[in-house]
mmCIF file of C-alpha atoms and ligand atoms in Angstrom:
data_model
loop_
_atom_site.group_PDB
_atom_site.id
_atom_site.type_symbol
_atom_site.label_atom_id
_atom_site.label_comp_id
_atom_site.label_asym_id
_atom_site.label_seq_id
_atom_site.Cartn_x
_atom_site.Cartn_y
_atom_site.Cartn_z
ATOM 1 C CA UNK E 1 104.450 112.322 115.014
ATOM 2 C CA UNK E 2 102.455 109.527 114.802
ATOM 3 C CA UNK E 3 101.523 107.603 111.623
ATOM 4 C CA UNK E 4 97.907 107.952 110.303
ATOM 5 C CA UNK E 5 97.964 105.535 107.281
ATOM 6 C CA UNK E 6 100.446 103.273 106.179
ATOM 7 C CA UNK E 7 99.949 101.270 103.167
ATOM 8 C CA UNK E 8 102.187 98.050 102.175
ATOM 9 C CA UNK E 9 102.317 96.413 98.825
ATOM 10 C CA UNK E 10 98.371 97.395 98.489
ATOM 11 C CA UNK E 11 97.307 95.750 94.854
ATOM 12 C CA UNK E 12 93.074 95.482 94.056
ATOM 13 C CA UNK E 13 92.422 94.020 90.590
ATOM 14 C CA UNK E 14 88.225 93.751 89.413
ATOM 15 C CA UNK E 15 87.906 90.630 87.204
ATOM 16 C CA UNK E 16 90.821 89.177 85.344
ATOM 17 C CA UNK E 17 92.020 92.148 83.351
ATOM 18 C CA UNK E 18 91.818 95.214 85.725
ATOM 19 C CA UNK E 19 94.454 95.905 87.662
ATOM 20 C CA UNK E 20 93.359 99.094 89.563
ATOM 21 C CA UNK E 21 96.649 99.533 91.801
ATOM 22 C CA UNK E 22 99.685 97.706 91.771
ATOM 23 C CA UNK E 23 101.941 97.222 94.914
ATOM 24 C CA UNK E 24 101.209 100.518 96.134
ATOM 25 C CA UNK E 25 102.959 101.977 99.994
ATOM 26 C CA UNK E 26 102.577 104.990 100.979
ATOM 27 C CA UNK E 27 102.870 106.489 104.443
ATOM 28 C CA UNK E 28 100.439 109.345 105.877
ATOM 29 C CA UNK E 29 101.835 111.468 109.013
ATOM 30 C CA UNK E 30 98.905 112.441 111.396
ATOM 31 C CA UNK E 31 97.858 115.806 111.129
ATOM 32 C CA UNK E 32 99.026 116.457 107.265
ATOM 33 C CA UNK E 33 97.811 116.871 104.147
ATOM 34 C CA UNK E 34 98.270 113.822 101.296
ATOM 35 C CA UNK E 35 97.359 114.604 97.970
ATOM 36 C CA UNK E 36 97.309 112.256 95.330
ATOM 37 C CA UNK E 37 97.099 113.539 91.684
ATOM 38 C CA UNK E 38 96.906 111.123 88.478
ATOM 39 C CA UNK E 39 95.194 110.916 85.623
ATOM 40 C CA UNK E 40 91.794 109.659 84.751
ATOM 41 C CA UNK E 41 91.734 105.594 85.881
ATOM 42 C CA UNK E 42 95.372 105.553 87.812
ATOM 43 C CA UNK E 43 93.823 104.274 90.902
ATOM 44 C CA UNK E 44 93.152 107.410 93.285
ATOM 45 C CA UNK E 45 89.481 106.112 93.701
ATOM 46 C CA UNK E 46 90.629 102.624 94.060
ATOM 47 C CA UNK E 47 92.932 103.748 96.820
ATOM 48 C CA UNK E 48 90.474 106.009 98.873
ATOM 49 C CA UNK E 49 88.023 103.381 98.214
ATOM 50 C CA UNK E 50 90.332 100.687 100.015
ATOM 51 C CA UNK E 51 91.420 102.958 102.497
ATOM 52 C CA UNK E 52 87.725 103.886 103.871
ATOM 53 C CA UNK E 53 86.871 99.820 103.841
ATOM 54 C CA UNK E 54 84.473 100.184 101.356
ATOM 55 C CA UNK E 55 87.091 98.040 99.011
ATOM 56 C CA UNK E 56 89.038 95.106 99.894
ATOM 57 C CA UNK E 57 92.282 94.825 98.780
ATOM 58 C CA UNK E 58 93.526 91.695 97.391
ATOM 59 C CA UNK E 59 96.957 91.869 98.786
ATOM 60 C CA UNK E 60 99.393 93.913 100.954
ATOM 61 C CA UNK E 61 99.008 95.368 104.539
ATOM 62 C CA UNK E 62 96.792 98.692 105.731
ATOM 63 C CA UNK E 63 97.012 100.131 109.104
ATOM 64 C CA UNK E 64 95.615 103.156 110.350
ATOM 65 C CA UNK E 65 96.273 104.807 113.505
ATOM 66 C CA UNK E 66 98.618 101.876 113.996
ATOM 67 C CA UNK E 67 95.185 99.222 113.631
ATOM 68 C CA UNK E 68 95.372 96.750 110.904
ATOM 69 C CA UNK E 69 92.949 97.710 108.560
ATOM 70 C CA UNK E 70 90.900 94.737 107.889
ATOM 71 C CA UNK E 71 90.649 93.416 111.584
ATOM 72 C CA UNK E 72 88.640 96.286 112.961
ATOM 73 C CA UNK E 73 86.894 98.235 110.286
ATOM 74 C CA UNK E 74 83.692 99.178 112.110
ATOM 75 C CA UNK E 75 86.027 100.077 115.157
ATOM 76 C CA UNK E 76 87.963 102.471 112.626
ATOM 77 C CA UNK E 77 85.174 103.696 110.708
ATOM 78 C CA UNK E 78 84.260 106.017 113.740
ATOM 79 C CA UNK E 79 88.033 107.716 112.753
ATOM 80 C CA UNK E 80 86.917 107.784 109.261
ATOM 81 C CA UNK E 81 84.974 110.789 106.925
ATOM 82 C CA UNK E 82 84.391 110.322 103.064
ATOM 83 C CA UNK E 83 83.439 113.115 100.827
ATOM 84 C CA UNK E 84 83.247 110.774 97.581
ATOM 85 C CA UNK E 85 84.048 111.788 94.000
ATOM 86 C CA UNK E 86 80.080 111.327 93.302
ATOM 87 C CA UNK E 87 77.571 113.913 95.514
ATOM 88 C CA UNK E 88 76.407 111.725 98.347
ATOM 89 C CA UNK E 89 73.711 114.938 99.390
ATOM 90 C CA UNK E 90 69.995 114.110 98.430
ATOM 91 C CA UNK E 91 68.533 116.394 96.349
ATOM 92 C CA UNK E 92 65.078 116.330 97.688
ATOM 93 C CA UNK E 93 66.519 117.134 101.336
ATOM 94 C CA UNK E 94 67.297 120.815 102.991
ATOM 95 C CA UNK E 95 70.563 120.912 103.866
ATOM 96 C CA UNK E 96 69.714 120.599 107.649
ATOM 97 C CA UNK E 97 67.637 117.043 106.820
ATOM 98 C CA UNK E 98 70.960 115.779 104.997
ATOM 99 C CA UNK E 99 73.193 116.929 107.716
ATOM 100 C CA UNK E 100 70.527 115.641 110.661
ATOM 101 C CA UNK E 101 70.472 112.214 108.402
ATOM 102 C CA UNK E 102 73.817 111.911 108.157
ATOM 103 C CA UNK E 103 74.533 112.201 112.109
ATOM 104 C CA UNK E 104 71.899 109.777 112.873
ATOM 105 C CA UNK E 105 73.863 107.083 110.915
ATOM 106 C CA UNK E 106 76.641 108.381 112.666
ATOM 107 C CA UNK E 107 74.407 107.782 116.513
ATOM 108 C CA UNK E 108 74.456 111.210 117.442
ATOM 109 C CA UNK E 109 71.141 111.743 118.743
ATOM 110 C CA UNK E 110 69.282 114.166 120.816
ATOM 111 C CA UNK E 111 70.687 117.758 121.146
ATOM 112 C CA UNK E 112 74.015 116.401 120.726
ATOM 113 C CA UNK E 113 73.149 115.854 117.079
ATOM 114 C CA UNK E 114 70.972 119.403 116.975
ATOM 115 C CA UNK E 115 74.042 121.356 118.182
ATOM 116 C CA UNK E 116 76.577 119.395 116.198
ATOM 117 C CA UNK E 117 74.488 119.939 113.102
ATOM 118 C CA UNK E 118 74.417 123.534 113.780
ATOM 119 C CA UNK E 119 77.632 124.156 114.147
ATOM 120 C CA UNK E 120 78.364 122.674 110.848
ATOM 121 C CA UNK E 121 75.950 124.863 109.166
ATOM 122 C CA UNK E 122 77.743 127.648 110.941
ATOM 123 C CA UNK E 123 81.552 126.947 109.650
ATOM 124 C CA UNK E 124 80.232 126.469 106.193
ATOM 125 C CA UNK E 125 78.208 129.230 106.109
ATOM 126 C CA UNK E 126 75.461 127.359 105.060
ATOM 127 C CA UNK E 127 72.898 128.799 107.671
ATOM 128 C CA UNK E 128 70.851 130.934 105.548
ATOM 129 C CA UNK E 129 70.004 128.486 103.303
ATOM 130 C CA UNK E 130 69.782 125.449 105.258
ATOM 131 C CA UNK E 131 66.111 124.775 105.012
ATOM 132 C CA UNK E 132 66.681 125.206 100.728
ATOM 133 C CA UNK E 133 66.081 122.011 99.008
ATOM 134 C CA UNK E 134 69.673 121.075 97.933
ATOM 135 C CA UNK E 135 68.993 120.428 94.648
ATOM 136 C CA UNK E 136 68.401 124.182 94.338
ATOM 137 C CA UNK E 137 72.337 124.569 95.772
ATOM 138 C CA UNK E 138 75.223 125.690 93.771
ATOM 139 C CA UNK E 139 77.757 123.293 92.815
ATOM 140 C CA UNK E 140 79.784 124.959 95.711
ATOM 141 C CA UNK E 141 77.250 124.797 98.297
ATOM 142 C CA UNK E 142 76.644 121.023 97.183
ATOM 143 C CA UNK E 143 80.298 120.674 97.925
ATOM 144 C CA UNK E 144 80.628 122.504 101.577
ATOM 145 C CA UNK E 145 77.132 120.458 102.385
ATOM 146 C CA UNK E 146 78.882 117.151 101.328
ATOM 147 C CA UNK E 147 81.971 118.227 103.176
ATOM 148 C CA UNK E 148 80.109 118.821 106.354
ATOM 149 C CA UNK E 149 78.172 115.488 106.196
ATOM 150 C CA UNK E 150 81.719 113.748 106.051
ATOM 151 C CA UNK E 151 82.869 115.881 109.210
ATOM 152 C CA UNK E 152 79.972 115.664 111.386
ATOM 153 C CA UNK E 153 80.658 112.245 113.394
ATOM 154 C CA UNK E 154 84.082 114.826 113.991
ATOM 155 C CA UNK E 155 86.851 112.400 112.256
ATOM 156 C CA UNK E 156 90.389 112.514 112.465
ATOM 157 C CA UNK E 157 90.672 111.174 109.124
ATOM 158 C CA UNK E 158 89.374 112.873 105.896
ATOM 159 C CA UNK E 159 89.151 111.781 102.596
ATOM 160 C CA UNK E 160 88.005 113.894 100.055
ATOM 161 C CA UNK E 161 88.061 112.828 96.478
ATOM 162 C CA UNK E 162 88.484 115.359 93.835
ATOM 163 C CA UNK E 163 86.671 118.109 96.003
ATOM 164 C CA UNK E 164 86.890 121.046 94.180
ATOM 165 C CA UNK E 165 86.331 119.670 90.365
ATOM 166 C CA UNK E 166 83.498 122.037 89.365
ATOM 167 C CA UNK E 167 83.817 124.571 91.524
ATOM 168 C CA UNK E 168 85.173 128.183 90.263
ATOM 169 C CA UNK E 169 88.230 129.323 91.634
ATOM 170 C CA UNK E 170 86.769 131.588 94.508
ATOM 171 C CA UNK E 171 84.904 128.581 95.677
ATOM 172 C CA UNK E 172 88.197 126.615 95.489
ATOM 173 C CA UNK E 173 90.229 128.734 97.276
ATOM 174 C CA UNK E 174 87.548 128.920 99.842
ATOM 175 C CA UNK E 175 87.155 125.725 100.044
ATOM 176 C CA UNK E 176 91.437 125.226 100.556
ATOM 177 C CA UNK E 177 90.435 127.602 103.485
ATOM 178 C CA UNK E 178 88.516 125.591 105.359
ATOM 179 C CA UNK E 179 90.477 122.452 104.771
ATOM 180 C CA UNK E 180 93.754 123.820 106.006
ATOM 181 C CA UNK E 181 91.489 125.659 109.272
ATOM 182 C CA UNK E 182 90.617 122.258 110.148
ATOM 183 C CA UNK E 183 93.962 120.482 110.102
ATOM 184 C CA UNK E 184 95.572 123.378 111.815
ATOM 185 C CA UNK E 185 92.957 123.926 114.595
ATOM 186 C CA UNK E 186 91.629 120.400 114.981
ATOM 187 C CA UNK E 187 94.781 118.257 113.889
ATOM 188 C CA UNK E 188 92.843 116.711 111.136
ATOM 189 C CA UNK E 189 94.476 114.568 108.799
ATOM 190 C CA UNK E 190 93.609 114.399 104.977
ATOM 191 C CA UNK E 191 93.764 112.758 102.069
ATOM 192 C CA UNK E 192 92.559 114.184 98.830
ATOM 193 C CA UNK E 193 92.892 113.659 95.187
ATOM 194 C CA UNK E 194 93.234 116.180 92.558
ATOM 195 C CA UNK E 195 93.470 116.929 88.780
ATOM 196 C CA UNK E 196 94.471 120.233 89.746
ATOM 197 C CA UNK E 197 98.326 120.812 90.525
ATOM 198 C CA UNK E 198 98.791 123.635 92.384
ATOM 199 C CA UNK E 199 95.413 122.252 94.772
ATOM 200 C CA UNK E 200 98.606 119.805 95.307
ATOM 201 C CA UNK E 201 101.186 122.640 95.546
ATOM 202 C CA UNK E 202 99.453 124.965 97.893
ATOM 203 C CA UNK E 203 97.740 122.555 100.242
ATOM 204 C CA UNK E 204 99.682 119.769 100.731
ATOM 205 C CA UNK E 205 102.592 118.337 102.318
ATOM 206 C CA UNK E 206 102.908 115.768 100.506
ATOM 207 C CA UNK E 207 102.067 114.648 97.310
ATOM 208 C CA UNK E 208 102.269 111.282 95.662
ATOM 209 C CA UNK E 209 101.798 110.895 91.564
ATOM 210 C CA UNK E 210 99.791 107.814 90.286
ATOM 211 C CA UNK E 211 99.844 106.492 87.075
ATOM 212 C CA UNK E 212 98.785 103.440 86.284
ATOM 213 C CA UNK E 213 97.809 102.194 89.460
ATOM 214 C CA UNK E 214 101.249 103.209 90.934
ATOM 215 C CA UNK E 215 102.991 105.561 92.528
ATOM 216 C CA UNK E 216 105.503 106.933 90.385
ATOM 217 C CA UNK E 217 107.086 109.848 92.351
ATOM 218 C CA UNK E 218 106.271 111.104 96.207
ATOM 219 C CA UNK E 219 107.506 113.818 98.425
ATOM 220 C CA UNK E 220 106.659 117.617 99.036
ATOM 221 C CA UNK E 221 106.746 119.798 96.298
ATOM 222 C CA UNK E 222 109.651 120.912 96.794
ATOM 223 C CA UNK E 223 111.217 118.174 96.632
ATOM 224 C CA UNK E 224 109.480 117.205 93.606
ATOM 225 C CA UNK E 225 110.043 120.268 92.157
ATOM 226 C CA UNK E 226 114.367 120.078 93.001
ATOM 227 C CA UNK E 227 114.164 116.535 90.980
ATOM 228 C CA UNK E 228 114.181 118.361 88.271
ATOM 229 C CA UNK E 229 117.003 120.070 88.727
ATOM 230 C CA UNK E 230 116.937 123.686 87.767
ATOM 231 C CA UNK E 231 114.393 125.566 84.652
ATOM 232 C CA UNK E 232 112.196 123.811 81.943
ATOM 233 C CA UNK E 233 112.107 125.461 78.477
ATOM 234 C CA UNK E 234 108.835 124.793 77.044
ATOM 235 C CA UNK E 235 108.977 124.883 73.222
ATOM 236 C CA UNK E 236 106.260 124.645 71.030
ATOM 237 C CA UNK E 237 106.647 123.622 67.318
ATOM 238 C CA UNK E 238 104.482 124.130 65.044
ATOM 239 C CA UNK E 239 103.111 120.677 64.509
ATOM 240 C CA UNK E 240 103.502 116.838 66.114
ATOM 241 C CA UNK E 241 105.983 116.161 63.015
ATOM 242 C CA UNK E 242 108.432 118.915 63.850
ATOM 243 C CA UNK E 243 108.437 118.263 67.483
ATOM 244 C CA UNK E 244 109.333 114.727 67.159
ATOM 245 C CA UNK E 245 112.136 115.543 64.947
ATOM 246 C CA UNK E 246 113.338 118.336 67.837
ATOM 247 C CA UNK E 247 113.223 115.515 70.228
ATOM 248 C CA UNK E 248 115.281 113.503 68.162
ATOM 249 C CA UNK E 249 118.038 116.556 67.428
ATOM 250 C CA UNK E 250 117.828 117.444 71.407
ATOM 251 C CA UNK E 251 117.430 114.295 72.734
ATOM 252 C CA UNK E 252 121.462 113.775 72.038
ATOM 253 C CA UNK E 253 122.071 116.712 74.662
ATOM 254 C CA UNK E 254 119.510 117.364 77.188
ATOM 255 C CA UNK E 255 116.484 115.531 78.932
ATOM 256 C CA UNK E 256 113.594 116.024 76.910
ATOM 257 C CA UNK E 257 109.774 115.186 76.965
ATOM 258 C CA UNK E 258 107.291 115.859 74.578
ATOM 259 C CA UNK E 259 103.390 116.267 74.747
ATOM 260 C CA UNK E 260 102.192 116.538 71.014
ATOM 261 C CA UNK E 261 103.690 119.215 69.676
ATOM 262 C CA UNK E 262 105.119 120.726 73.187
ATOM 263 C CA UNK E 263 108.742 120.299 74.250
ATOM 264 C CA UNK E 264 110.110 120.312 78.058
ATOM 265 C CA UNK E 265 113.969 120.502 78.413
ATOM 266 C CA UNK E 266 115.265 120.540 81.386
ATOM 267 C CA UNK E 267 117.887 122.717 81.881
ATOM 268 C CA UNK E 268 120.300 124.241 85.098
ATOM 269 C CA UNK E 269 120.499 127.523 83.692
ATOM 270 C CA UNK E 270 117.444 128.238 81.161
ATOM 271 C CA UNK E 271 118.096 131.741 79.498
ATOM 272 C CA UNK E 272 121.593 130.780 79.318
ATOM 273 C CA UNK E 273 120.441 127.505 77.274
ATOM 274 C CA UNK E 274 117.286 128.820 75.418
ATOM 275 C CA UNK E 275 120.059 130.479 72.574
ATOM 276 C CA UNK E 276 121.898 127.174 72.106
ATOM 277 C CA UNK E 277 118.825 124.968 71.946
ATOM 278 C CA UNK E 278 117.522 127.353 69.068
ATOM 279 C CA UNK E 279 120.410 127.325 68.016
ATOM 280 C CA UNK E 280 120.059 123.187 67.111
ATOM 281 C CA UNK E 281 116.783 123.176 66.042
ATOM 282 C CA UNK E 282 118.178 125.891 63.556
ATOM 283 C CA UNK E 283 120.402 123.505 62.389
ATOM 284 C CA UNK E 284 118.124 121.063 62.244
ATOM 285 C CA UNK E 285 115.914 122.901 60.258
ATOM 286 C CA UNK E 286 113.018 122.664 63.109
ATOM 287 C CA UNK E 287 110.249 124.782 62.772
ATOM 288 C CA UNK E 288 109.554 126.566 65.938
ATOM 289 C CA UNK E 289 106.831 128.698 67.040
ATOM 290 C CA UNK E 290 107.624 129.929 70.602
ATOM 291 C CA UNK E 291 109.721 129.396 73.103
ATOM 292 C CA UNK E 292 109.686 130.353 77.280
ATOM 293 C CA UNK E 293 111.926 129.248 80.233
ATOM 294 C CA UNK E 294 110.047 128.815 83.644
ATOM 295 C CA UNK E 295 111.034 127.869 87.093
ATOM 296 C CA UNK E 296 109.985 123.924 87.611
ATOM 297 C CA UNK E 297 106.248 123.146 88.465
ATOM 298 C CA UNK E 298 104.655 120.631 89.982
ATOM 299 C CA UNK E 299 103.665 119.908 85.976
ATOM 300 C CA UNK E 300 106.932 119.250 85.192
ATOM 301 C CA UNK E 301 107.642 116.705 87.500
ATOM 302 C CA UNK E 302 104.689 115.014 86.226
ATOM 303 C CA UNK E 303 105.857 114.921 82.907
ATOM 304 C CA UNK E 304 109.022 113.860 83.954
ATOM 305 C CA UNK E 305 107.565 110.883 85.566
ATOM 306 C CA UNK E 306 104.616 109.611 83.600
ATOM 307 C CA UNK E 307 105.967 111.341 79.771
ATOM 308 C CA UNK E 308 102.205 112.585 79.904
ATOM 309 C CA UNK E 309 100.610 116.040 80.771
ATOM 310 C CA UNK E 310 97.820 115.587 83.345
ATOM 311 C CA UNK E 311 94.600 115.603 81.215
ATOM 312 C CA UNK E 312 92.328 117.484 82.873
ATOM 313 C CA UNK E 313 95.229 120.743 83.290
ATOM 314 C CA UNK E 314 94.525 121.173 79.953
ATOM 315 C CA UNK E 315 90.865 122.062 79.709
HETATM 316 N N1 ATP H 1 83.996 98.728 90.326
HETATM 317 C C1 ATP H 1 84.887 98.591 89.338
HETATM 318 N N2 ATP H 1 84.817 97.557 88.465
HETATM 319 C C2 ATP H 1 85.722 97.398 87.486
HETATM 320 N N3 ATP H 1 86.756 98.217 87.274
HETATM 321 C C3 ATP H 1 86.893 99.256 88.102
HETATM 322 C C4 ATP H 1 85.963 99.514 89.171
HETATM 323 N N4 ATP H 1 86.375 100.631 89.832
HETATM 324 C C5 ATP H 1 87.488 101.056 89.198
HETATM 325 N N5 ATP H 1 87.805 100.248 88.166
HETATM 326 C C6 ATP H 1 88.977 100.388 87.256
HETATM 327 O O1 ATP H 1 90.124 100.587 88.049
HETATM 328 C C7 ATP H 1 91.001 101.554 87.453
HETATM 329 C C8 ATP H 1 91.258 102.682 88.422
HETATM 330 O O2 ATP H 1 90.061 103.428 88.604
HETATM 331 P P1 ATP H 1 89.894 104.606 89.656
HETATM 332 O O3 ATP H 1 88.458 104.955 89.726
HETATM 333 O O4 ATP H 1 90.559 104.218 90.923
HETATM 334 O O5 ATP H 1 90.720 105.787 88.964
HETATM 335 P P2 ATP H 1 90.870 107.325 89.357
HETATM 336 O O6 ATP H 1 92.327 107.588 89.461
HETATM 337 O O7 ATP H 1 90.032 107.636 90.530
HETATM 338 O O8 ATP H 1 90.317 108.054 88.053
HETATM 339 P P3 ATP H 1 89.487 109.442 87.892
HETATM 340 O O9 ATP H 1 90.501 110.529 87.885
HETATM 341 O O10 ATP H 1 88.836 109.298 86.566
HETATM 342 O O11 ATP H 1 88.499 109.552 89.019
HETATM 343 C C9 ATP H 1 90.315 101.968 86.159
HETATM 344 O O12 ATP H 1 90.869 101.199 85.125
HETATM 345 C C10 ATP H 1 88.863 101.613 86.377
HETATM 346 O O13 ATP H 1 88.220 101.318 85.175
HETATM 347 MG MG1 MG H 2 88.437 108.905 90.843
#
């Protein structure tokens, strides 16, 4: 398999204070699916941004398709597509004008461009309302038109950042659809970022967690998931005060993280455990509201690595 990105010791700071990503590698198979999840401000944007030459990086080494990154950008810009965090569709075009637009910046002209922009239209079933203003679009529809305008100079590199944030979950999965139709039939290779973990779990193959403008953990997630090692027993307390003490009386015996008043233990065999641990916090005189084992998430592993809950999971 060839190598689509590979990323060395990347680090971008703005102004004196910021530094936006940190000696950051990562390595991008052709014809998979990266995802990169992290809370708000640990660098996904930053990292897309740099990787689509839109960013330069202060320090480290970028190549795509085996091309150094900085040496040939226009060259590689042809291999790039960008859906960006922010709507790049204007309102006050039809979805056909944005998509016709769009390919002209690209150089398709002619009935190249017609047919190309028609067969867009087609795969996101956008047809019927492709002469609708698109600021009279859904929030999905926005999205598929934005994810067509990034396709139609026919990449072999996608980024998309944070595509489905808005969208309801049948426009999600829909959307997961499309994106997995085009890596298997047209050996596309993407990149995406994501609040939402199992986007990561179910579409990906691999998945790298940022926080603070590094990566703190990366594999599939399964592999993720087996770094934890077995169950998680999520107790809840029934305020901040109590679950700090609980860390403190279970801290002694297992591996345990807290998010306010939430406890994760990790634990081989959970039901087995759950008794004992109850047992200690019994003990202790812990106050404790509920308590549940569960098979490892992809949320776990977070936790695990950062000692914070992604942000947005809990909306
Ligand atoms: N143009 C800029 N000027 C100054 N600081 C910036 C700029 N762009 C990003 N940053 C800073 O760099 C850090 C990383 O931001 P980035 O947008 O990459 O995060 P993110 O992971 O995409 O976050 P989110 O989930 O909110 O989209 C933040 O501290 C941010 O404030
Ligand atoms: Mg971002």
């Amino acid at each position: 398999m060839k190598t689509a990105i590979e990323m060395k010791g990347v680090r971008k700071t703005y102004g004196k204070d910021v530094v936006a990503i940190d000696d950051l590698s990562l390595t991008v198979e052709e014809g998979t699916i990266y995802a990169l999840l992290g809370p708000n401000g640990s660098g996904k944007t930053t990292t897309i941004r740099i990787l689509t030459s839109l960013a330069n990086a202060d320090k480290g080494n970028i190549e795509l398709f085996d091309e150094k990154l900085s040496t040939h950008k226009n060259f590689l810009r042809k291999w790039i597509g960008c859906v960006a965090q922010q709507s790049g569709v204007d309102p006050m075009g039809t979805g056909r004008e944005n998509l016709m637009l769009q390919g002209k910046i690209h150089g398709l002209k002619g009935k190249a461009l017609k047919n190309r922009v028609e067969e867009m239209l087609t795969r996101f079933h956008l047809q019927k309302d492709a002469n609708r203003l698109s600021m009279n679009y859904s929030g999905g529809m926005k999205r598929k038109l934005d994810l067509a305008m990034g396709l139609i100079h026919q990449p072999k590199l996608l980024f998309l950042d944070e595509p489905t944030t808005g969208l309801d979950p049948e426009a999600r999965e829909d959307l997961w659809k499309t994106i997995r139709q085009l890596q298997q039939e047209e050996g596309l290779t993407v990149v995406l970022t994501t609040h939402y973990m199992e986007e990561a779990d179910e579409l990906s193959d691999r998945v790298a967690f940022m926080n603070e403008g590094r990566i703190v953990a990366e594999g599939t997630a399964e592999e993720l998931k087996n770094k934890l090692g077995g169950d998680t027993l999520t107790i809840q307390c029934t305020d901040n005060a109590q679950a700090v003490h609980a860390t403190e009386a279970l801290k002694k015996f297992y591996q345990v993280t807290r998010d306010e008043r939430t406890l994760n233990v990790q634990s081989k065999q959970g039901a087995e455990e759950l008794p004992k641990i109850l047992k200690v916090l019994e003990n202790d005189q812990t106050d404790v509201r509920s308590a549940a084992v569960s098979r490892p998430a992809l949320g776990d592993v977070y936790l695990m690595y950062t000692g914070k809950a992604l942000r947005e999971e809990k909306k």
